[in-house]
Coordinates of C-alpha atoms in Angstrom, one line a residue:
M1 CA -22.6 85.1 20.1
H2 CA -23.9 82.6 22.7
R3 CA -27.0 81.9 20.7
R4 CA -25.1 81.4 17.4
S5 CA -22.6 79.1 19.2
F6 CA -25.5 77.0 20.6
L7 CA -27.1 76.7 17.3
T8 CA -23.9 75.6 15.5
T9 CA -23.0 73.1 18.2
A10 CA -26.6 71.8 18.2
S11 CA -26.7 71.4 14.5
V12 CA -23.5 69.5 14.3
G13 CA -24.4 67.3 17.3
G14 CA -27.8 66.6 15.6
V15 CA -26.2 65.5 12.5
A16 CA -23.6 63.3 14.3
A17 CA -26.5 61.7 16.4
A18 CA -28.5 60.9 13.3
A19 CA -25.3 59.6 11.6
G20 CA -24.7 57.4 14.7
A21 CA -28.1 56.0 14.6
T22 CA -28.0 55.0 10.9
L23 CA -24.4 53.9 10.8
A24 CA -23.9 52.2 14.1
A25 CA -22.1 49.3 12.5
P26 CA -20.2 49.3 9.2
A27 CA -22.1 47.8 6.3
I28 CA -19.6 45.1 5.8
A29 CA -20.0 43.9 9.3
Q30 CA -23.8 43.7 8.8
E31 CA -23.3 41.6 5.7
A32 CA -20.8 39.2 7.2
P33 CA -22.5 36.0 8.3
T34 CA -20.9 33.3 10.3
I35 CA -19.9 30.4 8.1
N36 CA -19.0 26.9 9.3
W37 CA -17.8 24.5 6.7
R38 CA -16.0 21.1 6.6
V39 CA -13.2 20.3 4.2
A40 CA -12.4 16.8 3.3
S41 CA -8.6 16.5 2.5
S42 CA -7.1 13.9 0.2
F43 CA -4.0 13.8 2.4
P44 CA -3.0 12.3 5.7
K45 CA -1.8 14.6 8.5
S46 CA 1.7 13.1 8.3
L47 CA 2.3 14.9 5.1
D48 CA 2.4 18.2 7.0
T49 CA 3.4 20.3 3.9
I50 CA 0.7 19.3 1.4
Y51 CA -2.0 18.5 4.1
G52 CA -1.0 21.6 5.9
G53 CA -2.1 23.7 2.9
G54 CA -5.7 23.1 3.8
E55 CA -5.1 24.1 7.4
E56 CA -3.3 27.3 6.3
I57 CA -6.4 28.4 4.2
A58 CA -8.5 27.7 7.3
Q59 CA -6.3 29.9 9.6
R60 CA -6.1 32.7 7.0
L61 CA -9.8 32.7 6.5
K62 CA -10.5 32.8 10.2
E63 CA -8.1 35.5 10.9
A64 CA -9.2 37.8 8.0
S65 CA -12.9 37.5 8.8
D66 CA -12.6 38.0 12.7
G67 CA -13.6 34.4 13.2
K68 CA -16.7 34.5 11.0
F69 CA -15.5 32.3 8.2
N70 CA -14.5 29.1 9.6
I71 CA -13.6 25.7 7.9
Q72 CA -12.6 22.6 9.7
V73 CA -10.1 20.4 7.9
F74 CA -10.5 16.6 8.1
A75 CA -7.7 14.3 7.0
A76 CA -8.1 11.5 4.4
G77 CA -10.3 8.9 5.8
E78 CA -11.8 10.9 8.6
I79 CA -15.1 11.6 6.7
V80 CA -14.4 10.0 3.3
P81 CA -11.4 8.2 1.8
G82 CA -8.9 10.6 0.3
L83 CA -9.7 9.7 -3.3
D84 CA -13.3 10.5 -2.7
A85 CA -12.9 14.0 -1.3
I86 CA -13.7 15.8 -4.5
N87 CA -16.9 13.8 -5.1
A88 CA -17.9 14.5 -1.5
A89 CA -17.7 18.3 -2.2
G90 CA -19.7 17.9 -5.3
D91 CA -22.6 15.9 -3.8
G92 CA -22.7 18.0 -0.7
T93 CA -21.4 15.6 1.8
V94 CA -19.0 18.3 2.7
E95 CA -18.8 21.9 1.5
C96 CA -15.3 21.7 0.1
A97 CA -12.3 19.5 -0.5
H98 CA -8.5 20.0 -0.6
S99 CA -7.3 17.7 -3.2
V100 CA -5.8 17.1 -6.7
G101 CA -7.9 17.0 -9.9
Y102 CA -6.3 14.0 -11.3
Y103 CA -7.5 11.9 -8.4
N104 CA -10.9 12.1 -10.2
W105 CA -9.4 10.9 -13.5
G106 CA -11.5 7.8 -13.5
K107 CA -14.7 9.9 -13.4
D108 CA -13.7 12.3 -16.2
P109 CA -10.2 12.8 -17.7
A110 CA -10.9 16.5 -17.9
F111 CA -10.4 16.7 -14.0
A112 CA -6.6 16.1 -14.7
C113 CA -6.3 19.3 -16.7
G114 CA -6.7 21.4 -13.6
A115 CA -4.0 19.5 -11.7
D116 CA -1.2 18.5 -14.1
L117 CA -0.6 16.8 -17.5
P118 CA 2.7 15.1 -18.3
F119 CA 5.1 17.3 -20.2
T120 CA 3.3 20.6 -19.8
F121 CA 4.3 23.1 -17.2
S122 CA 6.6 23.6 -14.3
A123 CA 5.1 25.1 -11.2
R124 CA 6.1 28.7 -12.1
A125 CA 4.7 28.3 -15.6
K126 CA 1.5 26.7 -14.2
A127 CA 1.0 29.7 -11.9
A128 CA 1.4 32.1 -14.8
Y129 CA -1.1 30.1 -16.9
N130 CA -3.7 29.7 -14.0
Y131 CA -3.7 33.3 -12.9
H132 CA -3.0 35.2 -16.1
G133 CA -3.6 32.7 -18.9
G134 CA -7.2 31.8 -18.0
G135 CA -6.3 28.5 -16.5
I136 CA -8.6 28.9 -13.5
D137 CA -11.7 29.9 -15.6
Q138 CA -10.9 27.0 -18.1
F139 CA -11.1 24.4 -15.2
N140 CA -14.0 26.0 -13.6
Q141 CA -16.0 25.9 -16.9
F142 CA -15.7 22.1 -16.8
L143 CA -16.3 21.9 -13.0
E144 CA -19.5 23.8 -13.2
T145 CA -21.0 20.6 -14.9
V146 CA -20.4 18.6 -11.7
N147 CA -21.5 21.4 -9.2
L148 CA -18.0 22.5 -8.2
V149 CA -15.7 25.5 -8.3
A150 CA -12.0 25.4 -7.6
F151 CA -9.0 27.6 -7.0
P152 CA -5.4 26.7 -7.0
A153 CA -4.3 26.0 -3.4
G154 CA -0.8 24.5 -3.5
N155 CA 2.0 23.1 -5.7
T156 CA 4.8 20.7 -5.0
G157 CA 7.0 21.8 -7.9
V158 CA 8.6 19.1 -10.2
Q159 CA 8.2 15.8 -8.5
M160 CA 10.7 13.0 -8.6
G161 CA 10.4 10.0 -10.9
G162 CA 10.1 7.5 -8.1
W163 CA 11.9 4.5 -6.3
Y164 CA 13.1 1.5 -8.3
R165 CA 14.4 -1.9 -7.2
K166 CA 16.6 -2.1 -10.1
E167 CA 18.1 0.4 -12.6
V168 CA 16.1 1.3 -15.6
N169 CA 18.4 2.6 -18.3
T170 CA 16.6 1.7 -21.6
L171 CA 13.1 1.1 -22.8
A172 CA 13.8 -2.6 -22.6
D173 CA 14.2 -2.2 -18.8
M174 CA 10.6 -0.7 -18.6
Q175 CA 8.9 -3.7 -20.2
G176 CA 6.7 -5.5 -17.7
L177 CA 7.8 -3.2 -14.8
K178 CA 5.1 -3.2 -12.1
M179 CA 4.9 0.3 -10.9
R180 CA 2.7 2.1 -8.4
I181 CA 1.4 4.9 -10.6
S182 CA -2.2 5.8 -11.6
G183 CA -4.4 8.0 -13.6
L184 CA -3.2 9.8 -16.6
A185 CA 0.5 9.1 -15.8
G186 CA -0.2 5.4 -15.7
R187 CA -1.9 5.5 -19.0
V188 CA 1.2 7.2 -20.5
V189 CA 3.8 4.8 -19.1
E190 CA 1.7 1.9 -20.0
K191 CA 2.5 2.6 -23.6
L192 CA 6.3 2.2 -22.6
G193 CA 5.5 -1.4 -21.4
V194 CA 5.0 -0.5 -17.7
V195 CA 2.2 -2.2 -15.7
P196 CA 0.5 0.5 -13.7
Q197 CA -0.6 -0.5 -10.2
Q198 CA -3.0 1.6 -8.0
I199 CA -1.8 1.1 -4.4
A200 CA -2.6 3.3 -1.4
G201 CA 0.3 5.3 0.2
G202 CA 0.5 3.1 3.3
D203 CA 0.8 -0.1 1.3
I204 CA 3.8 1.1 -1.0
Y205 CA 6.6 0.2 1.3
P206 CA 5.6 -3.4 2.0
S207 CA 4.7 -4.0 -1.7
L208 CA 8.2 -2.9 -2.6
E209 CA 9.8 -4.8 0.2
K210 CA 8.0 -8.1 -0.9
G211 CA 8.6 -7.5 -4.6
T212 CA 4.8 -7.2 -5.3
I213 CA 5.8 -4.2 -7.3
D214 CA 9.1 -3.1 -8.8
A215 CA 8.8 0.7 -8.4
A216 CA 6.6 3.4 -7.0
E217 CA 6.3 7.1 -7.5
W218 CA 5.3 9.3 -4.6
V219 CA 6.1 13.0 -4.4
G220 CA 9.6 14.4 -3.7
P221 CA 12.5 14.3 -1.2
Y222 CA 10.7 15.9 1.8
D223 CA 7.7 13.6 1.7
D224 CA 9.6 10.6 0.5
N225 CA 12.1 10.9 3.2
K226 CA 9.5 10.1 5.8
L227 CA 8.6 6.7 4.2
G228 CA 12.0 5.1 3.9
F229 CA 11.7 3.8 0.4
Q230 CA 15.5 3.8 -0.1
K231 CA 15.7 0.8 2.2
V232 CA 13.8 -1.4 -0.3
A233 CA 14.1 0.4 -3.6
P234 CA 17.4 2.3 -3.7
Y235 CA 17.4 3.8 -7.1
Y236 CA 15.7 7.2 -6.9
Y237 CA 15.0 8.6 -10.5
Y238 CA 14.2 12.0 -11.8
P239 CA 12.4 14.0 -13.1
G240 CA 8.8 13.0 -12.5
F241 CA 7.8 14.1 -16.0
W242 CA 4.2 13.4 -15.4
E243 CA 4.1 16.0 -12.6
G244 CA 6.2 19.0 -13.6
G245 CA 3.9 21.4 -11.6
P246 CA 0.9 19.7 -10.0
T247 CA -1.7 22.1 -8.7
V248 CA -3.5 21.2 -5.5
S249 CA -6.9 22.7 -5.6
F250 CA -9.5 23.8 -3.1
F251 CA -12.8 22.6 -4.5
V252 CA -15.9 24.1 -3.3
N253 CA -19.6 22.9 -3.8
K254 CA -20.9 25.4 -6.4
A255 CA -24.2 25.9 -4.7
K256 CA -22.5 26.7 -1.4
Y257 CA -20.0 29.0 -3.0
D258 CA -22.7 31.0 -4.7
E259 CA -24.4 31.5 -1.4
L260 CA -21.3 33.4 -0.1
P261 CA -21.3 37.3 0.1
D262 CA -18.9 38.7 -2.6
S263 CA -16.5 39.8 0.1
Y264 CA -16.2 36.1 1.4
K265 CA -15.7 34.9 -2.2
A266 CA -12.9 37.4 -2.7
L267 CA -11.4 36.5 0.7
L268 CA -11.5 32.8 -0.2
R269 CA -9.7 33.3 -3.4
T270 CA -7.1 35.4 -1.8
C271 CA -6.3 32.8 0.9
C272 CA -6.2 30.1 -1.6
Q273 CA -3.7 32.0 -3.7
A274 CA -1.5 32.7 -0.7
A275 CA -1.5 29.0 0.2
D276 CA -0.8 28.1 -3.4
Q277 CA 2.4 30.0 -3.5
N278 CA 3.5 29.2 0.2
M279 CA 3.2 25.5 -0.3
L280 CA 5.7 25.6 -3.2
A281 CA 8.0 27.8 -1.2
K282 CA 7.9 25.3 1.6
Y283 CA 8.8 22.4 -0.6
D284 CA 11.5 24.4 -2.2
F285 CA 13.0 25.1 1.2
K286 CA 12.7 21.6 2.7
N287 CA 13.6 19.5 -0.4
P288 CA 17.3 20.3 -0.6
T289 CA 18.0 19.2 3.0
A290 CA 15.8 16.0 2.6
L291 CA 17.6 15.1 -0.6
K292 CA 21.0 15.2 1.1
E293 CA 19.6 13.0 4.0
L294 CA 18.2 10.5 1.6
A295 CA 21.5 10.2 -0.2
A296 CA 23.4 9.8 3.0
S297 CA 20.9 6.9 4.0
G298 CA 21.4 4.9 0.8
A299 CA 19.4 6.5 -2.0
Q300 CA 21.1 6.4 -5.4
L301 CA 20.2 9.3 -7.6
R302 CA 19.6 8.4 -11.3
S303 CA 18.2 10.6 -14.2
F304 CA 15.9 9.0 -16.8
S305 CA 17.7 8.3 -20.0
E306 CA 17.1 10.5 -23.0
E307 CA 15.7 7.3 -24.7
I308 CA 13.1 6.9 -22.0
M309 CA 12.2 10.6 -21.8
N310 CA 11.7 10.9 -25.5
A311 CA 9.5 7.8 -25.7
A312 CA 7.5 9.0 -22.7
F313 CA 6.9 12.4 -24.4
E314 CA 5.7 10.7 -27.6
A315 CA 3.4 8.4 -25.6
A316 CA 1.9 11.5 -23.8
N317 CA 1.1 13.1 -27.0
E318 CA -0.6 9.9 -28.2
V319 CA -2.7 9.8 -25.0
Y320 CA -3.7 13.5 -25.5
A321 CA -4.8 12.9 -29.1
E322 CA -6.9 9.9 -27.9
L323 CA -8.5 11.9 -25.1
S324 CA -9.1 15.0 -27.2
A325 CA -11.0 12.8 -29.8
E326 CA -13.3 11.5 -27.1
N327 CA -13.7 14.2 -24.6
E328 CA -14.5 17.8 -25.4
H329 CA -13.9 19.2 -21.9
F330 CA -10.4 17.7 -22.0
K331 CA -9.7 18.9 -25.5
R332 CA -10.7 22.5 -24.7
Q333 CA -8.5 22.7 -21.6
Y334 CA -5.4 20.9 -23.1
E335 CA -5.4 23.0 -26.3
A336 CA -5.7 26.2 -24.1
Q337 CA -2.4 25.1 -22.3
L338 CA -0.6 24.6 -25.6
Q339 CA -1.1 28.2 -26.5
F340 CA 1.1 29.3 -23.6
R341 CA 3.4 26.2 -23.3
D342 CA 5.5 26.9 -26.5
D343 CA 6.0 30.7 -25.6
W344 CA 7.0 29.8 -22.0
Y345 CA 9.8 27.4 -22.9
L346 CA 11.0 29.8 -25.6
Y347 CA 11.2 32.6 -23.1
N348 CA 12.6 30.4 -20.3
Q349 CA 15.7 29.5 -22.4
T350 CA 17.0 33.1 -22.0
A351 CA 17.6 34.8 -18.7
E352 CA 16.1 32.2 -16.3
Y353 CA 17.8 29.1 -17.8
T354 CA 21.1 30.9 -18.3
F355 CA 21.3 32.2 -14.8
D356 CA 20.3 28.9 -13.1
T357 CA 22.8 27.0 -15.3
F358 CA 25.6 29.3 -14.4
M359 CA 24.9 29.1 -10.7
M360 CA 24.7 25.3 -10.9
I361 CA 28.2 25.3 -12.5
Q362 CA 29.5 27.4 -9.6
Q363 CA 27.9 25.1 -7.2
R364 CA 29.5 22.1 -8.7
N365 CA 32.8 23.8 -8.6
G366 CA 32.3 24.3 -4.9
K367 CA 32.1 28.2 -5.0
L368 CA 28.7 28.6 -3.4
A369 CA 29.3 27.1 0.0
P370 CA 30.7 29.3 2.8
E371 CA 34.4 28.9 3.3
Q372 CA 35.3 27.1 6.5
G373 CA 37.4 29.1 8.7

């Protein structure tokens, strides 16, 4: 009995010892290198919600990798100007960028398709298209030609239509209007008679104050509230039809991305998707309070007239036809979006639209606020 017990114990111990020798550390730990990347953001630190998306990705990656996958976020201007962030990632100046594709409109209009096109999607529709309609793959097929890969990493939701020194009720009011707006949106409103102006964020307020420009678009209530535009251009219009659901992306140098272990690639995609959804939730939470504060401090809310909206819609379609005729990468991505857009707005007229409309009526009737005791 003692001999058999000894042999059994020895055998088990021998196997365990051998296993310990060959499996001293999990395979995943052995394959997890230490990565230190730099991220060029297109945003200043003062825009804590949109700039903060890059920092959130960095924090999530660090925590999930036990400190092995590290990215340091640099605000606009710290390494390169904000509008050069995407190019810096592509040419290897930095490993990645947190930016919006339409900032690279001038380099290639196809960049705008990965961000937002006027009169296409809301943020929720854009997420459906990106994650289940092939939107991410469509964009990356183009980005591969410029040594980049990108994943959605934030969304502001439908933006506001901007700040105006005077009311704009008709198309005639748009003629000759000098407006801070750029890229694809600038090309669209130019067809309405607007004179697009490209002005850095820090120069918008003094330009409005001096009358150098007549109007300016920025983001939405939370970010706009910090800049005090209502003091110099009190008319606050909506919606920003050129940005119904702008995707902020995390652009990575393609060669650097390809060097990552598969586990790190999966981790990066997961962290980006978390930040993508969380940024929208933050804006949705912060904007209602900010809008009330803006109204209390002098902002006068106005909706664009149906005349202006219809004319802008037709102008956008003209621009898309022009770009599709001259740019195959733009055409392919735009047409892919159209396949989902029609079905989305057909569906959205049922439960979503009806529920929201009913609740808005209750809000206007004063039935949603808690009763004061």
